[in-house]
PDB file of C-alpha atoms in Angstrom:
ATOM      1  CA  GLN A   1       0.000   0.000   0.000  1.00 65.00           C
ATOM      2  CA  SER A   2       2.061   2.953  -1.285  1.00 78.00           C
ATOM      3  CA  ALA A   3       1.497   6.533  -0.225  1.00 89.00           C
ATOM      4  CA  LEU A   4      -0.460   8.864  -2.467  1.00 96.00           C
ATOM      5  CA  THR A   5       1.849  10.986  -4.634  1.00 97.00           C
ATOM      6  CA  GLN A   6       2.112  14.724  -4.033  1.00 98.00           C
ATOM      7  CA  PRO A   7       4.713  17.211  -5.277  1.00 98.00           C
ATOM      8  CA  PRO A   8       7.152  17.954  -2.439  1.00 97.00           C
ATOM      9  CA  SER A   9       6.858  21.697  -2.870  1.00 97.00           C
ATOM     10  CA  ALA A  10       4.711  24.435  -4.380  1.00 98.00           C
ATOM     11  CA  SER A  11       4.864  28.197  -4.286  1.00 97.00           C
ATOM     12  CA  GLY A  12       3.023  31.338  -5.273  1.00 97.00           C
ATOM     13  CA  SER A  13       2.919  35.046  -4.603  1.00 97.00           C
ATOM     14  CA  PRO A  14       0.276  36.691  -2.429  1.00 97.00           C
ATOM     15  CA  GLY A  15      -3.009  36.925  -4.297  1.00 97.00           C
ATOM     16  CA  GLN A  16      -2.135  34.185  -6.746  1.00 97.00           C
ATOM     17  CA  SER A  17      -3.665  30.701  -6.984  1.00 97.00           C
ATOM     18  CA  VAL A  18      -1.825  27.445  -6.452  1.00 98.00           C
ATOM     19  CA  THR A  19      -3.013  23.900  -7.149  1.00 98.00           C
ATOM     20  CA  ILE A  20      -1.558  20.851  -5.416  1.00 98.00           C
ATOM     21  CA  SER A  21      -2.116  17.433  -6.947  1.00 98.00           C
ATOM     22  CA  CYS A  22      -2.534  14.095  -5.196  1.00 98.00           C
ATOM     23  CA  ALA A  23      -2.209  11.004  -7.366  1.00 98.00           C
ATOM     24  CA  GLY A  24      -3.638   7.693  -6.244  1.00 96.00           C
ATOM     25  CA  THR A  25      -4.895   4.532  -7.860  1.00 94.00           C
ATOM     26  CA  SER A  26      -8.114   2.808  -8.841  1.00 91.00           C
ATOM     27  CA  SER A  27      -8.102   1.218  -5.363  1.00 91.00           C
ATOM     28  CA  ASP A  28      -8.261   4.470  -3.407  1.00 94.00           C
ATOM     29  CA  ILE A  29      -8.926   7.903  -4.926  1.00 95.00           C
ATOM     30  CA  GLY A  30     -10.295   6.455  -8.140  1.00 93.00           C
ATOM     31  CA  VAL A  31     -13.029   4.434  -6.473  1.00 91.00           C
ATOM     32  CA  HIS A  32     -13.879   6.331  -3.272  1.00 90.00           C
ATOM     33  CA  ASN A  33     -15.202   9.867  -2.765  1.00 93.00           C
ATOM     34  CA  SER A  34     -13.456   9.948   0.603  1.00 95.00           C
ATOM     35  CA  VAL A  35     -10.621  12.322  -0.197  1.00 97.00           C
ATOM     36  CA  SER A  36      -9.634  14.812   2.480  1.00 98.00           C
ATOM     37  CA  TRP A  37      -6.974  17.494   2.790  1.00 98.00           C
ATOM     38  CA  TYR A  38      -5.115  18.705   5.869  1.00 98.00           C
ATOM     39  CA  GLN A  39      -3.111  21.833   6.568  1.00 98.00           C
ATOM     40  CA  GLN A  40      -0.204  21.594   8.994  1.00 98.00           C
ATOM     41  CA  HIS A  41       1.829  24.499  10.305  1.00 98.00           C
ATOM     42  CA  PRO A  42       5.222  23.743  11.894  1.00 96.00           C
ATOM     43  CA  ASP A  43       4.987  21.991  15.257  1.00 95.00           C
ATOM     44  CA  LYS A  44       1.180  21.947  15.096  1.00 97.00           C
ATOM     45  CA  ALA A  45      -1.325  19.152  14.627  1.00 98.00           C
ATOM     46  CA  PRO A  46      -2.879  18.788  11.181  1.00 98.00           C
ATOM     47  CA  LYS A  47      -6.156  20.625  10.528  1.00 98.00           C
ATOM     48  CA  LEU A  48      -8.946  19.388   8.251  1.00 98.00           C
ATOM     49  CA  ILE A  49      -9.607  21.816   5.394  1.00 98.00           C
ATOM     50  CA  ILE A  50     -11.405  19.678   2.769  1.00 98.00           C
ATOM     51  CA  PHE A  51     -13.452  16.479   3.139  1.00 98.00           C
ATOM     52  CA  GLU A  52     -15.517  14.325   0.764  1.00 97.00           C
ATOM     53  CA  VAL A  53     -13.401  15.710  -2.118  1.00 97.00           C
ATOM     54  CA  THR A  54     -14.991  19.182  -2.248  1.00 97.00           C
ATOM     55  CA  LYS A  55     -16.561  20.079   1.114  1.00 98.00           C
ATOM     56  CA  ARG A  56     -15.145  22.631   3.569  1.00 98.00           C
ATOM     57  CA  PRO A  57     -15.598  22.435   7.345  1.00 96.00           C
ATOM     58  CA  SER A  58     -17.140  25.430   9.023  1.00 96.00           C
ATOM     59  CA  GLY A  59     -14.586  28.191   9.435  1.00 95.00           C
ATOM     60  CA  VAL A  60     -12.334  27.216   6.539  1.00 97.00           C
ATOM     61  CA  PRO A  61     -12.142  30.073   4.003  1.00 96.00           C
ATOM     62  CA  ASP A  62     -13.676  29.501   0.594  1.00 96.00           C
ATOM     63  CA  ARG A  63     -10.250  30.254  -0.878  1.00 97.00           C
ATOM     64  CA  PHE A  64      -9.634  26.545  -0.348  1.00 98.00           C
ATOM     65  CA  SER A  65     -11.306  24.208  -2.815  1.00 98.00           C
ATOM     66  CA  GLY A  66     -10.983  20.562  -3.755  1.00 98.00           C
ATOM     67  CA  SER A  67     -11.675  18.475  -6.829  1.00 97.00           C
ATOM     68  CA  LYS A  68     -11.076  15.025  -8.272  1.00 97.00           C
ATOM     69  CA  SER A  69     -10.622  13.575 -11.711  1.00 96.00           C
ATOM     70  CA  GLY A  70     -10.051   9.861 -12.138  1.00 96.00           C
ATOM     71  CA  ASN A  71      -7.324   8.721  -9.764  1.00 96.00           C
ATOM     72  CA  THR A  72      -6.076  12.238  -8.985  1.00 97.00           C
ATOM     73  CA  ALA A  73      -7.383  14.744  -6.456  1.00 98.00           C
ATOM     74  CA  SER A  74      -6.414  18.402  -6.299  1.00 98.00           C
ATOM     75  CA  LEU A  75      -6.411  21.201  -3.775  1.00 98.00           C
ATOM     76  CA  THR A  76      -6.548  24.787  -5.007  1.00 98.00           C
ATOM     77  CA  VAL A  77      -5.683  27.731  -2.809  1.00 98.00           C
ATOM     78  CA  SER A  78      -6.885  30.985  -4.343  1.00 97.00           C
ATOM     79  CA  GLY A  79      -5.900  34.483  -3.283  1.00 97.00           C
ATOM     80  CA  LEU A  80      -2.807  33.232  -1.470  1.00 97.00           C
ATOM     81  CA  GLN A  81      -2.131  34.785   1.910  1.00 97.00           C
ATOM     82  CA  ALA A  82       0.950  34.654   4.084  1.00 97.00           C
ATOM     83  CA  GLU A  83      -0.802  32.423   6.622  1.00 97.00           C
ATOM     84  CA  ASP A  84      -1.382  29.783   3.934  1.00 98.00           C
ATOM     85  CA  GLU A  85       2.311  28.922   4.079  1.00 98.00           C
ATOM     86  CA  ALA A  86       2.228  25.408   5.528  1.00 98.00           C
ATOM     87  CA  SER A  87       2.436  21.747   4.575  1.00 98.00           C
ATOM     88  CA  TYR A  88      -0.599  20.165   2.955  1.00 98.00           C
ATOM     89  CA  TYR A  89      -1.483  16.473   3.013  1.00 98.00           C
ATOM     90  CA  CYS A  90      -4.093  14.581   1.063  1.00 98.00           C
ATOM     91  CA  ALA A  91      -5.678  11.404   2.373  1.00 98.00           C
ATOM     92  CA  SER A  92      -8.021   8.799   0.958  1.00 97.00           C
ATOM     93  CA  TYR A  93      -9.959   5.782   2.074  1.00 94.00           C
ATOM     94  CA  ALA A  94      -8.265   2.705   0.626  1.00 93.00           C
ATOM     95  CA  GLY A  95     -10.771  -0.025   1.461  1.00 89.00           C
ATOM     96  CA  ASP A  96     -10.985  -2.519   4.368  1.00 87.00           C
ATOM     97  CA  ASN A  97     -11.072   0.313   6.928  1.00 86.00           C
ATOM     98  CA  ASN A  98      -7.634   1.496   5.803  1.00 91.00           C
ATOM     99  CA  MET A  99      -6.623   5.056   5.077  1.00 94.00           C
ATOM    100  CA  ILE A 100      -3.620   6.347   3.198  1.00 96.00           C
ATOM    101  CA  PHE A 101      -1.879   9.724   3.154  1.00 97.00           C
ATOM    102  CA  GLY A 102       0.088  11.574   0.547  1.00 97.00           C
ATOM    103  CA  GLY A 103       3.701  12.435   1.202  1.00 97.00           C
ATOM    104  CA  GLY A 104       2.880  16.102   1.770  1.00 97.00           C
ATOM    105  CA  THR A 105       3.485  19.352  -0.105  1.00 98.00           C
ATOM    106  CA  LYS A 106       5.228  22.330   1.440  1.00 98.00           C
ATOM    107  CA  LEU A 107       3.576  25.508   0.184  1.00 98.00           C
ATOM    108  CA  THR A 108       5.700  28.645   0.201  1.00 97.00           C
ATOM    109  CA  VAL A 109       4.157  32.088  -0.169  1.00 97.00           C
ATOM    110  CA  LEU A 110       6.780  34.178  -1.922  1.00 94.00           C
TER     111      LEU A 110
ATOM    112  CA  GLN B   1     -16.406  21.281  20.429  1.00 88.00           C
ATOM    113  CA  LEU B   2     -14.989  17.885  21.329  1.00 93.00           C
ATOM    114  CA  GLN B   3     -11.301  17.893  22.255  1.00 96.00           C
ATOM    115  CA  LEU B   4      -8.796  15.056  22.351  1.00 97.00           C
ATOM    116  CA  VAL B   5      -6.144  15.374  25.059  1.00 98.00           C
ATOM    117  CA  GLN B   6      -3.059  13.220  24.651  1.00 98.00           C
ATOM    118  CA  SER B   7      -0.517  12.041  27.199  1.00 97.00           C
ATOM    119  CA  GLY B   8       2.943  13.541  27.530  1.00 97.00           C
ATOM    120  CA  ALA B   9       6.255  12.825  25.859  1.00 98.00           C
ATOM    121  CA  GLU B  10       7.853   9.392  26.294  1.00 98.00           C
ATOM    122  CA  VAL B  11      11.393   8.028  25.990  1.00 98.00           C
ATOM    123  CA  ARG B  12      11.973   4.310  25.546  1.00 98.00           C
ATOM    124  CA  LYS B  13      14.852   1.987  24.757  1.00 98.00           C
ATOM    125  CA  PRO B  14      14.867  -0.191  21.645  1.00 98.00           C
ATOM    126  CA  GLY B  15      12.825  -3.340  22.176  1.00 97.00           C
ATOM    127  CA  ALA B  16      10.594  -1.757  24.809  1.00 98.00           C
ATOM    128  CA  SER B  17       6.902  -0.834  24.533  1.00 98.00           C
ATOM    129  CA  VAL B  18       5.084   2.486  24.781  1.00 98.00           C
ATOM    130  CA  LYS B  19       1.422   3.206  25.524  1.00 98.00           C
ATOM    131  CA  VAL B  20      -0.013   6.572  24.483  1.00 98.00           C
ATOM    132  CA  SER B  21      -3.403   7.794  25.677  1.00 98.00           C
ATOM    133  CA  CYS B  22      -5.985  10.070  24.076  1.00 98.00           C
ATOM    134  CA  GLN B  23      -8.858  11.274  26.258  1.00 97.00           C
ATOM    135  CA  ALA B  24     -12.019  12.795  24.806  1.00 96.00           C
ATOM    136  CA  SER B  25     -13.547  15.835  26.539  1.00 94.00           C
ATOM    137  CA  ARG B  26     -17.029  14.365  26.076  1.00 90.00           C
ATOM    138  CA  TYR B  27     -18.734  11.544  24.261  1.00 87.00           C
ATOM    139  CA  GLY B  28     -19.044  12.264  20.553  1.00 84.00           C
ATOM    140  CA  PHE B  29     -18.461   9.062  18.678  1.00 88.00           C
ATOM    141  CA  ASP B  30     -21.715   8.182  17.008  1.00 88.00           C
ATOM    142  CA  SER B  31     -20.547   7.451  13.441  1.00 91.00           C
ATOM    143  CA  TYR B  32     -16.925   8.058  14.395  1.00 94.00           C
ATOM    144  CA  ASP B  33     -13.799   5.995  15.009  1.00 95.00           C
ATOM    145  CA  ILE B  34     -10.527   6.981  16.651  1.00 97.00           C
ATOM    146  CA  ASN B  35      -7.532   6.717  14.340  1.00 97.00           C
ATOM    147  CA  TRP B  36      -3.833   6.924  15.132  1.00 98.00           C
ATOM    148  CA  VAL B  37      -1.352   8.695  12.865  1.00 98.00           C
ATOM    149  CA  ARG B  38       2.364   9.241  13.348  1.00 98.00           C
ATOM    150  CA  GLN B  39       4.895  11.679  11.956  1.00 98.00           C
ATOM    151  CA  ALA B  40       8.651  11.317  12.149  1.00 97.00           C
ATOM    152  CA  THR B  41      10.623  14.552  12.342  1.00 95.00           C
ATOM    153  CA  GLY B  42      10.575  16.310   8.988  1.00 94.00           C
ATOM    154  CA  GLN B  43       8.513  13.531   7.429  1.00 96.00           C
ATOM    155  CA  GLY B  44       4.936  13.048   6.326  1.00 96.00           C
ATOM    156  CA  LEU B  45       1.882  11.603   8.045  1.00 97.00           C
ATOM    157  CA  GLU B  46       1.603   7.832   8.366  1.00 97.00           C
ATOM    158  CA  TRP B  47      -1.724   6.149   9.128  1.00 97.00           C
ATOM    159  CA  MET B  48      -1.426   3.456  11.799  1.00 97.00           C
ATOM    160  CA  GLY B  49      -4.892   2.108  12.485  1.00 96.00           C
ATOM    161  CA  TRP B  50      -8.322   2.584  14.008  1.00 95.00           C
ATOM    162  CA  ILE B  51     -10.668   1.614  16.805  1.00 96.00           C
ATOM    163  CA  ASN B  52     -14.427   2.048  17.122  1.00 95.00           C
ATOM    164  CA  PRO B  53     -15.367   3.306  20.609  1.00 94.00           C
ATOM    165  CA  ASN B  54     -18.810   1.731  20.431  1.00 92.00           C
ATOM    166  CA  SER B  55     -17.966  -1.797  19.320  1.00 92.00           C
ATOM    167  CA  GLY B  56     -14.302  -2.023  20.253  1.00 91.00           C
ATOM    168  CA  ASP B  57     -13.554  -3.272  16.747  1.00 93.00           C
ATOM    169  CA  GLY B  58     -10.298  -2.102  15.248  1.00 93.00           C
ATOM    170  CA  GLY B  59      -7.527  -2.743  12.788  1.00 93.00           C
ATOM    171  CA  SER B  60      -4.057  -1.593  11.859  1.00 95.00           C
ATOM    172  CA  ALA B  61      -2.073  -0.768   8.767  1.00 93.00           C
ATOM    173  CA  PRO B  62      -0.025  -3.638   7.312  1.00 91.00           C
ATOM    174  CA  ASN B  63       3.212  -1.986   8.473  1.00 90.00           C
ATOM    175  CA  PHE B  64       2.139  -2.240  12.108  1.00 92.00           C
ATOM    176  CA  GLN B  65       0.221  -5.495  12.259  1.00 87.00           C
ATOM    177  CA  GLY B  66       1.422  -7.693  15.093  1.00 90.00           C
ATOM    178  CA  ARG B  67       3.171  -4.804  16.819  1.00 96.00           C
ATOM    179  CA  VAL B  68       0.400  -2.333  17.683  1.00 97.00           C
ATOM    180  CA  THR B  69      -2.672  -2.631  19.914  1.00 96.00           C
ATOM    181  CA  MET B  70      -5.461  -0.055  20.015  1.00 96.00           C
ATOM    182  CA  THR B  71      -8.013  -0.053  22.808  1.00 96.00           C
ATOM    183  CA  TRP B  72     -10.823   2.086  24.208  1.00 96.00           C
ATOM    184  CA  ASP B  73     -11.888   2.650  27.830  1.00 95.00           C
ATOM    185  CA  THR B  74     -15.544   3.629  27.894  1.00 94.00           C
ATOM    186  CA  SER B  75     -15.491   4.656  31.560  1.00 94.00           C
ATOM    187  CA  THR B  76     -12.895   7.377  30.941  1.00 95.00           C
ATOM    188  CA  LEU B  77     -13.524   8.063  27.227  1.00 95.00           C
ATOM    189  CA  THR B  78      -9.879   7.284  26.580  1.00 97.00           C
ATOM    190  CA  ALA B  79      -8.237   5.603  23.614  1.00 97.00           C
ATOM    191  CA  TYR B  80      -4.891   3.895  23.964  1.00 98.00           C
ATOM    192  CA  MET B  81      -2.258   2.952  21.416  1.00 98.00           C
ATOM    193  CA  GLN B  82       0.454   0.520  22.478  1.00 98.00           C
ATOM    194  CA  LEU B  83       3.422  -0.056  20.183  1.00 98.00           C
ATOM    195  CA  ASN B  84       5.725  -2.977  21.019  1.00 97.00           C
ATOM    196  CA  SER B  85       9.265  -3.977  20.049  1.00 97.00           C
ATOM    197  CA  LEU B  86      10.245  -0.363  19.516  1.00 97.00           C
ATOM    198  CA  ARG B  87      12.910   0.502  16.954  1.00 97.00           C
ATOM    199  CA  TYR B  88      14.875   3.723  16.473  1.00 97.00           C
ATOM    200  CA  GLU B  89      12.708   4.486  13.439  1.00 97.00           C
ATOM    201  CA  ASP B  90       9.598   4.554  15.643  1.00 98.00           C
ATOM    202  CA  THR B  91      10.779   7.920  16.982  1.00 98.00           C
ATOM    203  CA  ALA B  92       7.942  10.238  15.980  1.00 98.00           C
ATOM    204  CA  VAL B  93       5.005  12.332  17.129  1.00 98.00           C
ATOM    205  CA  TYR B  94       1.927  10.165  17.542  1.00 98.00           C
ATOM    206  CA  TYR B  95      -1.492  11.744  16.960  1.00 98.00           C
ATOM    207  CA  CYS B  96      -4.993  10.494  17.692  1.00 98.00           C
ATOM    208  CA  ALA B  97      -7.864  11.817  15.593  1.00 98.00           C
ATOM    209  CA  ARG B  98     -11.620  11.384  15.380  1.00 97.00           C
ATOM    210  CA  VAL B  99     -12.640   9.965  12.019  1.00 96.00           C
ATOM    211  CA  ASP B 100     -16.047   9.945  10.361  1.00 93.00           C
ATOM    212  CA  TYR B 101     -16.374   6.317   9.335  1.00 89.00           C
ATOM    213  CA  HIS B 102     -18.801   6.993   6.509  1.00 91.00           C
ATOM    214  CA  TYR B 103     -16.531   9.354   4.602  1.00 91.00           C
ATOM    215  CA  TYR B 104     -13.199   8.783   6.349  1.00 94.00           C
ATOM    216  CA  TYR B 105     -12.069  12.263   7.270  1.00 96.00           C
ATOM    217  CA  MET B 106     -10.287  13.313  10.467  1.00 97.00           C
ATOM    218  CA  ASP B 107     -12.107  16.311  11.910  1.00 96.00           C
ATOM    219  CA  VAL B 108     -10.687  16.509  15.444  1.00 97.00           C
ATOM    220  CA  TRP B 109      -7.027  15.930  16.300  1.00 98.00           C
ATOM    221  CA  GLY B 110      -5.054  15.632  19.490  1.00 98.00           C
ATOM    222  CA  LYS B 111      -1.956  17.802  19.855  1.00 98.00           C
ATOM    223  CA  GLY B 112       0.380  14.855  19.525  1.00 98.00           C
ATOM    224  CA  THR B 113       2.639  12.821  21.806  1.00 98.00           C
ATOM    225  CA  PRO B 114       6.398  12.770  21.049  1.00 98.00           C
ATOM    226  CA  VAL B 115       7.939   9.331  21.462  1.00 98.00           C
ATOM    227  CA  THR B 116      11.713   8.991  21.357  1.00 98.00           C
ATOM    228  CA  VAL B 117      13.433   5.628  21.022  1.00 98.00           C
ATOM    229  CA  SER B 118      16.992   5.919  22.234  1.00 97.00           C
ATOM    230  CA  SER B 119      19.516   3.688  23.925  1.00 96.00           C
TER     231      SER B 119
END
């Protein structure tokens, strides 16, 4: 059971949009609508920002959006702000009560 | 809002065991499991396994099978994760999280418990 594949880094200037990809397989992302995304600042616990592919928890800005096509999910951060600089992890249900994470993407706001 | 409060940092020698606790501030586990996730320094998140507080059913990721035990104490609303036969590479921060078991997302996280394996 390999980790989902994310780019190790991404960057953008304030106000710009950035999209982070998360590649899985037909056993996880491709067959389940249980993709979630987490934001993690240094030395903090992860925070849920997207669930069920596209939904945002209460309190998460609508600058964060999620999507999925085939075996790949994506997170888009629009109108980048300094506080968006963090690591972002995707996760998916992988069957048999198992979950799997991506390797993480460090987002830098230039 | 439900909170998960984890136990403090631990140091163990290789070959030993560690038991980390995760206490809920109130009951809130209808349709939810407790999952455990770990993160080595500078590394990504690694899913370890799950336990259902209502049934006591649980399971672990293939990498941990035979070495990890997850339990739930209903009287104290506390989840436990015990990892045996510790290796240096088990040095990490261990998180508990509440997971919706219909759509498998982790909406509430503990702050993490650092575990160091050192001789």
